[in-house]
Amino acid sequence: MKKTLVLFCFIASMQTAFAQSTDSLFLKYSAAKSDSLRYEAILAVYKTYSEGDPLIFLKASEKFLAYCQTNKDKIGESLATSTIGFCYRGLGNTTRSLEYSIKGFEIGIETGNEIALAVAKAILAHCYKDTREYQQSIKYYLAVLEIGERVKNEKIKSMACQNLGEVYLSMNKPDSALMYEQKDFEICKRIGFYDDFGYTLLTLGGIHGKMGNTALAVSYFDMAIEDGLKRNSVKQLNWAYTAKAEFFASIFQRDSSIFYAKRALSVIANTGFTNYKLNAAKLLLDNYRTSNVDSAFKYSEIYRIENDSVFSAKAIQQTQLMTFENEKKQQELIKEKKIAEQHRKQNIQYAIIALGILTFIILFLALSRRHITNTKLIQFLGVVALLLVFEFLNLLLHPFLESITHHSPVLMLLALVCIAALLIPLHHKLEKWATHKLVEKNKAIRLASAKKTIEELEKDNTN
């Protein structure tokens, strides 16, 4: 009883410390002044989360989302929403993970922020990788890689390459996997980025195992395990032990496979990463199926429970539906963006036309006040100015008429006839009034100028 109480207190204290650390990391994000610093803050959050209880991280992420929404920080809202999706992935709820990842992606599109889009697309790719929809996963990882190259962020490129190697390995394409994993290895070595280096090592082990390089494969697995022990990373150790167990199973070394599969299960015992039991339990089930009925039954139960929670038919069906809806939504967003761009260009053109007409009218009025201007020219320019104004009004009214008549030719014709019936008489009246006024004013100016000239000549003759 005493030991249980001590253990409970220890877990509670660890959860409190973790919650405080994530809060401080989110504050670090809020203080970041550039996209690269925001990404560093998010990386720090994920690094802290990777060894903590995903449920606590989920609560902290919800709090961060509320903070961003209150402060109307759309970039932060996208990152927080995607992070919630990442948390659900850690909890083994792929459907909810995909749901929030898609939301984060949609908000990221609204902002147009490259970092927000990179994070959202990466988590979307993780979801598709988990549900074995590898083509979708590759599509999004390649998009993340493009963003990394565009913004010149080596860590984004590293993450994309590492996961692409892993996906191609799962698809049994070791050559493609090796190409991307080698790129990731080189980037990590060049910039000294070792946060996820253990996963790179274990993927390289899997690749060389597929290629038949047994000694090299075991060497990479051992380096991955050593890195996991050094970092005290239970998740990394689980993955490395599982990968090594799978490799030994593939070369029919049954005892070694059982040994490392058990290690993979024991390392995540009493942690929040119960969903990572699946592969190790399946390995043990396969190994014990013909030799130890009791053990086979035990691990079959573990496998059945985890398999039902992660890969049930309902979950996969919902995931496929959400994938379809996401693609449809993306197409609609692209269409809306094009329409908005067209409206923006149209509004700019309207503004330029209005400015041009206004400039023309000002120049026309200035010209009419000059005594050297011909009366016929004033009349002609007056007609042109009025035509421009009335045609511009007609141009502005046209989209409005289309919307209220729903593009009906008959209704459009009737509406235009009614407008013409009002504008044409008004146009003629204004034309006569304006040209008459301006011509008379011009005549007065010319007469005054002529009188002044005569007076000056008479004065000269008198002198």
Short mmCIF file of C-alpha atoms in Angstrom, two decimals:
data_model
loop_
_atom_site.label_atom_id
_atom_site.label_comp_id
_atom_site.label_asym_id
_atom_site.label_seq_id
_atom_site.Cartn_x
_atom_site.Cartn_y
_atom_site.Cartn_z
CA MET A 1 0.00 0.00 0.00
CA LYS A 2 2.81 2.37 0.93
CA LYS A 3 4.65 1.62 -2.33
CA THR A 4 1.46 2.26 -4.32
CA LEU A 5 0.97 5.62 -2.59
CA VAL A 6 4.58 6.62 -3.29
CA LEU A 7 4.18 5.61 -6.94
CA PHE A 8 0.92 7.60 -7.22
CA CYS A 9 2.58 10.70 -5.72
CA PHE A 10 5.53 10.33 -8.09
CA ILE A 11 3.25 10.10 -11.16
CA ALA A 12 1.20 13.09 -9.98
CA SER A 13 4.35 15.18 -9.46
CA MET A 14 5.64 14.19 -12.92
CA GLN A 15 2.32 15.19 -14.50
CA THR A 16 2.39 18.58 -12.74
CA ALA A 17 5.97 19.19 -13.84
CA PHE A 18 5.12 18.22 -17.40
CA ALA A 19 2.08 20.51 -17.49
CA GLN A 20 4.19 23.40 -16.19
CA SER A 21 6.91 22.74 -18.77
CA THR A 22 4.41 22.70 -21.66
CA ASP A 23 2.83 25.93 -20.40
CA SER A 24 6.26 27.57 -20.37
CA LEU A 25 6.95 26.29 -23.89
CA PHE A 26 3.69 27.76 -25.15
CA LEU A 27 4.64 31.07 -23.55
CA LYS A 28 7.93 30.80 -25.43
CA TYR A 29 5.94 30.41 -28.64
CA SER A 30 3.85 33.50 -27.82
CA ALA A 31 7.04 35.52 -27.36
CA ALA A 32 8.53 34.34 -30.69
CA LYS A 33 8.91 37.16 -33.22
CA SER A 34 9.58 35.10 -36.36
CA ASP A 35 8.30 31.95 -38.05
CA SER A 36 11.58 30.11 -37.47
CA LEU A 37 11.41 30.84 -33.72
CA ARG A 38 7.78 29.70 -33.64
CA TYR A 39 8.81 26.43 -35.26
CA GLU A 40 11.62 25.98 -32.72
CA ALA A 41 9.07 26.49 -29.93
CA ILE A 42 6.72 23.91 -31.46
CA LEU A 43 9.62 21.46 -31.84
CA ALA A 44 10.44 21.96 -28.16
CA VAL A 45 6.80 21.24 -27.29
CA TYR A 46 6.82 18.00 -29.28
CA LYS A 47 10.16 16.96 -27.81
CA THR A 48 8.78 17.43 -24.29
CA TYR A 49 5.55 15.65 -25.17
CA SER A 50 7.23 12.60 -26.70
CA GLU A 51 8.08 11.19 -23.26
CA GLY A 52 5.07 12.51 -21.31
CA ASP A 53 1.45 11.56 -20.90
CA PRO A 54 -0.32 12.59 -24.14
CA LEU A 55 -3.52 13.31 -22.18
CA ILE A 56 -1.77 16.06 -20.19
CA PHE A 57 -0.30 17.44 -23.40
CA LEU A 58 -3.79 17.41 -24.94
CA LYS A 59 -5.15 19.54 -22.07
CA ALA A 60 -2.26 21.99 -22.39
CA SER A 61 -2.86 22.20 -26.15
CA GLU A 62 -6.56 22.95 -25.60
CA LYS A 63 -5.54 25.76 -23.27
CA PHE A 64 -3.11 27.08 -25.87
CA LEU A 65 -5.84 26.97 -28.53
CA ALA A 66 -8.18 29.00 -26.30
CA TYR A 67 -5.37 31.53 -25.72
CA CYS A 68 -4.77 31.92 -29.49
CA GLN A 69 -8.50 32.29 -30.22
CA THR A 70 -8.84 34.95 -27.52
CA ASN A 71 -5.89 36.87 -28.96
CA LYS A 72 -7.10 36.32 -32.55
CA ASP A 73 -3.80 34.67 -33.46
CA LYS A 74 -4.74 32.62 -36.52
CA ILE A 75 -1.25 31.20 -36.99
CA GLY A 76 -1.18 30.04 -33.37
CA GLU A 77 -4.72 28.68 -33.75
CA SER A 78 -3.62 26.57 -36.71
CA LEU A 79 -0.57 25.25 -34.84
CA ALA A 80 -2.57 24.56 -31.66
CA THR A 81 -5.32 22.73 -33.56
CA SER A 82 -2.75 20.60 -35.40
CA THR A 83 -1.01 19.92 -32.08
CA ILE A 84 -4.28 18.62 -30.63
CA GLY A 85 -4.41 16.25 -33.60
CA PHE A 86 -0.87 15.14 -32.75
CA CYS A 87 -1.94 14.46 -29.16
CA TYR A 88 -4.87 12.30 -30.28
CA ARG A 89 -2.40 10.36 -32.42
CA GLY A 90 -0.35 9.65 -29.30
CA LEU A 91 -3.53 8.44 -27.59
CA GLY A 92 -4.22 6.07 -30.49
CA ASN A 93 -7.37 7.89 -31.66
CA THR A 94 -6.58 8.18 -35.36
CA THR A 95 -10.01 9.47 -36.36
CA ARG A 96 -9.91 12.41 -33.93
CA SER A 97 -6.28 13.01 -34.83
CA LEU A 98 -7.17 13.32 -38.50
CA GLU A 99 -10.17 15.54 -37.70
CA TYR A 100 -8.07 18.10 -35.82
CA SER A 101 -5.20 17.86 -38.29
CA ILE A 102 -7.57 18.76 -41.13
CA LYS A 103 -8.94 21.69 -39.11
CA GLY A 104 -5.41 22.92 -38.44
CA PHE A 105 -4.61 22.56 -42.13
CA GLU A 106 -7.68 24.57 -43.17
CA ILE A 107 -6.81 27.39 -40.76
CA GLY A 108 -3.22 27.26 -42.02
CA ILE A 109 -4.47 27.76 -45.60
CA GLU A 110 -6.42 30.85 -44.45
CA THR A 111 -3.28 32.36 -42.92
CA GLY A 112 -0.99 31.37 -45.78
CA ASN A 113 1.75 30.88 -43.16
CA GLU A 114 4.35 28.36 -44.33
CA ILE A 115 5.28 27.09 -40.84
CA ALA A 116 1.64 26.51 -39.87
CA LEU A 117 1.07 24.65 -43.14
CA ALA A 118 4.23 22.56 -42.67
CA VAL A 119 3.16 21.45 -39.17
CA ALA A 120 -0.43 20.74 -40.25
CA LYS A 121 0.62 18.79 -43.35
CA ALA A 122 3.19 16.80 -41.36
CA ILE A 123 0.60 15.70 -38.79
CA LEU A 124 -1.87 14.87 -41.57
CA ALA A 125 0.84 12.74 -43.16
CA HIS A 126 1.44 10.99 -39.80
CA CYS A 127 -2.27 10.12 -39.61
CA TYR A 128 -2.30 8.63 -43.09
CA LYS A 129 0.89 6.73 -42.31
CA ASP A 130 -0.76 5.26 -39.19
CA THR A 131 -3.80 4.10 -41.20
CA ARG A 132 -1.49 2.74 -43.95
CA GLU A 133 -2.77 5.13 -46.60
CA TYR A 134 0.76 5.52 -47.85
CA GLN A 135 0.12 7.45 -51.07
CA GLN A 136 -1.73 10.17 -49.15
CA SER A 137 1.05 10.17 -46.57
CA ILE A 138 3.77 10.58 -49.23
CA LYS A 139 1.80 13.41 -50.86
CA TYR A 140 1.77 15.44 -47.64
CA TYR A 141 5.36 14.63 -46.60
CA LEU A 142 6.57 15.80 -50.03
CA ALA A 143 4.57 19.02 -49.55
CA VAL A 144 6.31 19.51 -46.18
CA LEU A 145 9.69 18.92 -47.84
CA GLU A 146 8.87 21.57 -50.46
CA ILE A 147 8.01 24.07 -47.73
CA GLY A 148 11.27 23.27 -45.92
CA GLU A 149 13.24 23.94 -49.11
CA ARG A 150 11.25 27.11 -49.82
CA VAL A 151 11.75 28.64 -46.36
CA LYS A 152 15.29 27.16 -46.08
CA ASN A 153 14.53 25.33 -42.81
CA GLU A 154 16.78 22.27 -42.46
CA LYS A 155 14.82 20.81 -39.54
CA ILE A 156 11.59 20.74 -41.54
CA LYS A 157 13.45 19.04 -44.39
CA SER A 158 14.96 16.52 -41.96
CA MET A 159 11.57 15.62 -40.51
CA ALA A 160 10.02 15.18 -43.97
CA CYS A 161 12.89 13.02 -45.27
CA GLN A 162 12.93 10.85 -42.14
CA ASN A 163 9.22 10.08 -42.45
CA LEU A 164 9.36 9.57 -46.22
CA GLY A 165 12.06 6.95 -45.66
CA GLU A 166 9.87 5.25 -43.08
CA VAL A 167 6.81 5.22 -45.38
CA TYR A 168 8.74 3.84 -48.35
CA LEU A 169 10.18 1.15 -46.07
CA SER A 170 6.62 0.20 -45.04
CA MET A 171 5.74 -0.01 -48.76
CA ASN A 172 8.67 -2.41 -49.26
CA LYS A 173 10.57 0.08 -51.43
CA PRO A 174 14.00 0.07 -49.74
CA ASP A 175 15.79 1.98 -52.54
CA SER A 176 13.46 5.01 -52.25
CA ALA A 177 13.52 4.69 -48.47
CA LEU A 178 17.33 4.71 -48.39
CA MET A 179 17.50 7.82 -50.61
CA TYR A 180 15.34 9.90 -48.24
CA GLU A 181 16.75 8.42 -45.03
CA GLN A 182 20.30 9.12 -46.19
CA LYS A 183 19.30 12.74 -46.87
CA ASP A 184 17.90 12.98 -43.35
CA PHE A 185 21.06 11.41 -41.90
CA GLU A 186 23.26 13.93 -43.74
CA ILE A 187 21.11 16.92 -42.67
CA CYS A 188 21.16 15.83 -39.00
CA LYS A 189 24.95 15.41 -39.06
CA ARG A 190 25.51 18.70 -40.89
CA ILE A 191 23.42 20.90 -38.57
CA GLY A 192 23.87 18.87 -35.37
CA PHE A 193 20.16 18.08 -35.04
CA TYR A 194 19.78 14.89 -32.99
CA ASP A 195 16.31 15.21 -31.42
CA ASP A 196 14.85 12.41 -33.57
CA PHE A 197 18.10 10.87 -34.75
CA GLY A 198 17.27 7.55 -33.07
CA TYR A 199 14.29 7.11 -35.40
CA THR A 200 16.55 7.77 -38.38
CA LEU A 201 18.92 5.06 -37.17
CA LEU A 202 16.19 2.46 -36.65
CA THR A 203 14.69 3.20 -40.07
CA LEU A 204 18.13 2.77 -41.65
CA GLY A 205 18.34 -0.54 -39.80
CA GLY A 206 15.03 -1.62 -41.31
CA ILE A 207 16.12 -0.55 -44.79
CA HIS A 208 19.38 -2.49 -44.67
CA GLY A 209 17.49 -5.46 -43.25
CA LYS A 210 15.23 -5.41 -46.33
CA MET A 211 18.31 -5.19 -48.54
CA GLY A 212 19.84 -8.25 -46.90
CA ASN A 213 22.65 -6.37 -45.13
CA THR A 214 22.22 -8.23 -41.83
CA ALA A 215 25.29 -6.96 -39.98
CA LEU A 216 24.63 -3.34 -40.98
CA ALA A 217 20.96 -3.63 -40.01
CA VAL A 218 21.76 -4.98 -36.52
CA SER A 219 24.38 -2.26 -36.09
CA TYR A 220 21.84 0.50 -36.85
CA PHE A 221 19.24 -1.07 -34.52
CA ASP A 222 21.81 -1.22 -31.71
CA MET A 223 22.72 2.44 -32.27
CA ALA A 224 19.02 3.37 -32.16
CA ILE A 225 18.57 1.46 -28.88
CA GLU A 226 21.70 3.07 -27.44
CA ASP A 227 20.39 6.52 -28.43
CA GLY A 228 17.01 5.74 -26.82
CA LEU A 229 18.67 4.65 -23.57
CA LYS A 230 20.84 7.77 -23.56
CA ARG A 231 17.77 10.00 -24.01
CA ASN A 232 15.63 7.86 -21.68
CA SER A 233 13.02 7.76 -24.45
CA VAL A 234 10.53 4.94 -23.84
CA LYS A 235 8.76 5.56 -27.15
CA GLN A 236 12.00 5.46 -29.15
CA LEU A 237 13.07 2.30 -27.31
CA ASN A 238 9.71 0.66 -28.04
CA TRP A 239 10.05 1.42 -31.73
CA ALA A 240 13.69 0.29 -31.87
CA TYR A 241 13.04 -2.97 -29.98
CA THR A 242 10.00 -3.67 -32.16
CA ALA A 243 11.95 -2.98 -35.37
CA LYS A 244 14.76 -5.27 -34.23
CA ALA A 245 12.26 -7.99 -33.23
CA GLU A 246 10.59 -7.74 -36.66
CA PHE A 247 13.95 -8.03 -38.36
CA PHE A 248 14.91 -11.17 -36.41
CA ALA A 249 11.49 -12.65 -37.20
CA SER A 250 12.10 -12.00 -40.91
CA ILE A 251 15.36 -14.00 -40.82
CA PHE A 252 13.73 -16.76 -38.69
CA GLN A 253 15.69 -16.09 -35.48
CA ARG A 254 12.66 -16.80 -33.29
CA ASP A 255 14.28 -16.55 -29.85
CA SER A 256 15.86 -13.16 -30.59
CA SER A 257 12.56 -11.91 -32.02
CA ILE A 258 10.68 -12.95 -28.86
CA PHE A 259 13.33 -11.36 -26.63
CA TYR A 260 13.16 -7.93 -28.29
CA ALA A 261 9.37 -8.01 -28.72
CA LYS A 262 9.02 -8.54 -24.95
CA ARG A 263 11.43 -5.66 -24.39
CA ALA A 264 9.25 -3.50 -26.64
CA LEU A 265 6.18 -4.29 -24.52
CA SER A 266 7.87 -3.91 -21.13
CA VAL A 267 9.43 -0.54 -21.90
CA ILE A 268 5.99 1.10 -22.41
CA ALA A 269 4.26 -0.68 -19.54
CA ASN A 270 2.41 1.79 -17.26
CA THR A 271 2.81 4.64 -19.77
CA GLY A 272 0.33 6.51 -21.94
CA PHE A 273 1.62 4.80 -25.09
CA THR A 274 -0.45 1.63 -24.90
CA ASN A 275 -1.28 1.86 -28.63
CA TYR A 276 2.36 1.03 -29.39
CA LYS A 277 1.81 -2.50 -28.04
CA LEU A 278 0.18 -3.59 -31.28
CA ASN A 279 3.17 -4.61 -33.43
CA ALA A 280 5.10 -6.23 -30.59
CA ALA A 281 2.03 -8.20 -29.47
CA LYS A 282 1.45 -9.39 -33.05
CA LEU A 283 5.07 -10.56 -33.26
CA LEU A 284 4.79 -12.51 -30.01
CA LEU A 285 1.49 -14.01 -31.12
CA ASP A 286 3.05 -15.21 -34.39
CA ASN A 287 6.12 -16.59 -32.61
CA TYR A 288 4.13 -18.47 -29.95
CA ARG A 289 1.27 -19.64 -32.18
CA THR A 290 2.75 -23.10 -32.83
CA SER A 291 4.80 -23.67 -29.66
CA ASN A 292 3.11 -22.16 -26.59
CA VAL A 293 -0.69 -22.01 -26.57
CA ASP A 294 -1.00 -20.08 -23.28
CA SER A 295 1.43 -17.36 -24.36
CA ALA A 296 -0.16 -17.22 -27.80
CA PHE A 297 -3.60 -16.65 -26.23
CA LYS A 298 -2.21 -13.94 -23.91
CA TYR A 299 -0.66 -11.95 -26.74
CA SER A 300 -3.59 -12.55 -29.06
CA GLU A 301 -5.82 -10.76 -26.52
CA ILE A 302 -3.41 -7.79 -26.36
CA TYR A 303 -3.27 -7.70 -30.14
CA ARG A 304 -7.06 -7.97 -30.53
CA ILE A 305 -7.76 -5.11 -28.11
CA GLU A 306 -5.20 -2.78 -29.67
CA ASN A 307 -6.15 -3.76 -33.21
CA ASP A 308 -9.83 -3.03 -32.54
CA SER A 309 -9.00 0.42 -31.19
CA VAL A 310 -6.67 1.46 -33.99
CA PHE A 311 -7.61 -0.41 -37.14
CA SER A 312 -11.30 -1.23 -36.75
CA ALA A 313 -13.39 -1.14 -39.92
CA LYS A 314 -15.41 1.79 -38.59
CA ALA A 315 -12.30 3.87 -37.84
CA ILE A 316 -10.85 3.22 -41.30
CA GLN A 317 -14.20 4.04 -42.95
CA GLN A 318 -14.42 7.32 -41.04
CA THR A 319 -10.83 8.13 -41.95
CA GLN A 320 -11.50 7.54 -45.65
CA LEU A 321 -14.63 9.71 -45.49
CA MET A 322 -12.72 12.52 -43.79
CA THR A 323 -9.99 12.21 -46.43
CA PHE A 324 -12.59 12.66 -49.16
CA GLU A 325 -14.17 15.62 -47.37
CA ASN A 326 -10.75 17.18 -46.84
CA GLU A 327 -9.87 16.93 -50.54
CA LYS A 328 -13.27 18.36 -51.47
CA LYS A 329 -12.82 21.19 -48.99
CA GLN A 330 -9.36 21.94 -50.41
CA GLN A 331 -10.81 22.16 -53.93
CA GLU A 332 -13.53 24.52 -52.68
CA LEU A 333 -10.94 26.66 -50.90
CA ILE A 334 -8.82 26.85 -54.06
CA LYS A 335 -11.91 27.83 -56.06
CA GLU A 336 -12.91 30.46 -53.49
CA LYS A 337 -9.38 31.81 -53.48
CA LYS A 338 -9.45 32.18 -57.28
CA ILE A 339 -12.84 33.93 -57.14
CA ALA A 340 -11.59 36.26 -54.40
CA GLU A 341 -8.51 37.04 -56.51
CA GLN A 342 -10.70 37.81 -59.53
CA HIS A 343 -12.90 40.11 -57.41
CA ARG A 344 -9.80 41.86 -56.09
CA LYS A 345 -8.47 42.44 -59.61
CA GLN A 346 -11.91 43.64 -60.72
CA ASN A 347 -12.12 46.09 -57.81
CA ILE A 348 -8.66 47.42 -58.65
CA GLN A 349 -9.76 47.94 -62.25
CA TYR A 350 -12.90 49.76 -61.10
CA ALA A 351 -10.78 52.01 -58.89
CA ILE A 352 -8.40 52.79 -61.77
CA ILE A 353 -11.33 53.56 -64.12
CA ALA A 354 -12.96 55.83 -61.51
CA LEU A 355 -9.66 57.63 -60.96
CA GLY A 356 -9.19 57.99 -64.74
CA ILE A 357 -12.68 59.45 -65.20
CA LEU A 358 -12.16 61.86 -62.30
CA THR A 359 -8.81 62.96 -63.76
CA PHE A 360 -10.40 63.43 -67.18
CA ILE A 361 -13.20 65.59 -65.72
CA ILE A 362 -10.72 67.74 -63.78
CA LEU A 363 -8.60 68.26 -66.91
CA PHE A 364 -11.74 69.01 -68.93
CA LEU A 365 -12.89 71.63 -66.40
CA ALA A 366 -9.43 73.17 -66.30
CA LEU A 367 -9.28 73.26 -70.10
CA SER A 368 -12.72 74.90 -70.36
CA ARG A 369 -11.40 77.82 -68.30
CA ARG A 370 -8.69 78.53 -70.84
CA HIS A 371 -9.51 81.33 -73.28
CA ILE A 372 -7.68 79.57 -76.11
CA THR A 373 -10.00 76.52 -76.00
CA ASN A 374 -12.38 76.08 -78.91
CA THR A 375 -16.14 75.98 -78.16
CA LYS A 376 -16.65 72.85 -80.27
CA LEU A 377 -13.86 71.09 -78.38
CA ILE A 378 -15.57 71.89 -75.06
CA GLN A 379 -18.87 70.53 -76.37
CA PHE A 380 -17.18 67.36 -77.63
CA LEU A 381 -15.24 66.76 -74.39
CA GLY A 382 -18.38 67.46 -72.37
CA VAL A 383 -20.26 64.73 -74.24
CA VAL A 384 -17.33 62.31 -73.77
CA ALA A 385 -17.12 63.06 -70.02
CA LEU A 386 -20.84 62.43 -69.50
CA LEU A 387 -20.70 59.24 -71.56
CA LEU A 388 -17.82 57.96 -69.44
CA VAL A 389 -19.68 58.70 -66.20
CA PHE A 390 -22.94 57.08 -67.31
CA GLU A 391 -21.25 54.02 -68.82
CA PHE A 392 -19.22 53.56 -65.65
CA LEU A 393 -22.44 53.64 -63.61
CA ASN A 394 -23.88 51.04 -65.98
CA LEU A 395 -20.75 48.92 -65.51
CA LEU A 396 -21.15 49.07 -61.72
CA LEU A 397 -24.85 48.20 -61.90
CA HIS A 398 -24.35 45.21 -64.20
CA PRO A 399 -23.06 42.68 -61.57
CA PHE A 400 -25.85 43.77 -59.21
CA LEU A 401 -28.46 43.21 -61.93
CA GLU A 402 -26.99 39.76 -62.67
CA SER A 403 -27.30 38.77 -59.03
CA ILE A 404 -30.93 39.89 -58.62
CA THR A 405 -32.08 38.55 -62.02
CA HIS A 406 -30.06 35.30 -61.69
CA HIS A 407 -28.61 35.83 -65.20
CA SER A 408 -32.05 35.60 -66.83
CA PRO A 409 -31.74 37.26 -70.32
CA VAL A 410 -35.37 38.46 -70.29
CA LEU A 411 -35.13 40.04 -66.84
CA MET A 412 -31.73 41.54 -67.66
CA LEU A 413 -33.15 43.12 -70.82
CA LEU A 414 -36.13 44.58 -68.94
CA ALA A 415 -33.87 45.95 -66.20
CA LEU A 416 -31.49 47.55 -68.73
CA VAL A 417 -34.43 49.09 -70.65
CA CYS A 418 -35.79 50.59 -67.41
CA ILE A 419 -32.39 52.00 -66.50
CA ALA A 420 -31.94 53.39 -70.02
CA ALA A 421 -35.41 55.00 -69.84
CA LEU A 422 -34.21 56.87 -66.75
CA LEU A 423 -30.64 57.61 -67.78
CA ILE A 424 -31.01 58.67 -71.42
CA PRO A 425 -33.29 61.70 -70.75
CA LEU A 426 -31.14 62.59 -67.76
CA HIS A 427 -28.04 62.25 -69.92
CA HIS A 428 -29.42 64.63 -72.56
CA LYS A 429 -30.50 67.19 -69.96
CA LEU A 430 -27.14 67.10 -68.23
CA GLU A 431 -25.34 67.27 -71.55
CA LYS A 432 -27.21 70.40 -72.61
CA TRP A 433 -26.93 72.01 -69.19
CA ALA A 434 -23.25 71.22 -68.67
CA THR A 435 -22.06 72.10 -72.16
CA HIS A 436 -24.18 75.25 -72.23
CA LYS A 437 -22.81 76.40 -68.87
CA LEU A 438 -19.22 75.58 -69.76
CA VAL A 439 -19.46 77.10 -73.26
CA GLU A 440 -21.03 80.29 -71.89
CA LYS A 441 -18.37 80.44 -69.20
CA ASN A 442 -15.67 79.88 -71.79
CA LYS A 443 -17.15 82.61 -73.98
CA ALA A 444 -17.16 84.98 -71.01
CA ILE A 445 -13.52 84.16 -70.28
CA ARG A 446 -12.59 84.65 -73.94
CA LEU A 447 -14.53 87.95 -74.05
CA ALA A 448 -12.83 89.16 -70.90
CA SER A 449 -9.48 88.16 -72.34
CA ALA A 450 -10.27 89.99 -75.59
CA LYS A 451 -11.32 93.16 -73.72
CA LYS A 452 -8.14 93.04 -71.70
CA THR A 453 -6.09 92.71 -74.86
CA ILE A 454 -7.92 95.66 -76.52
CA GLU A 455 -7.40 97.83 -73.44
CA GLU A 456 -3.70 97.03 -73.42
CA LEU A 457 -3.43 97.89 -77.14
CA GLU A 458 -5.31 101.20 -76.65
CA LYS A 459 -3.04 102.06 -73.75
CA ASP A 460 0.01 101.36 -75.91
CA ASN A 461 -1.39 103.58 -78.74
CA THR A 462 -2.10 106.40 -76.28
CA ASN A 463 1.47 106.28 -75.04
#
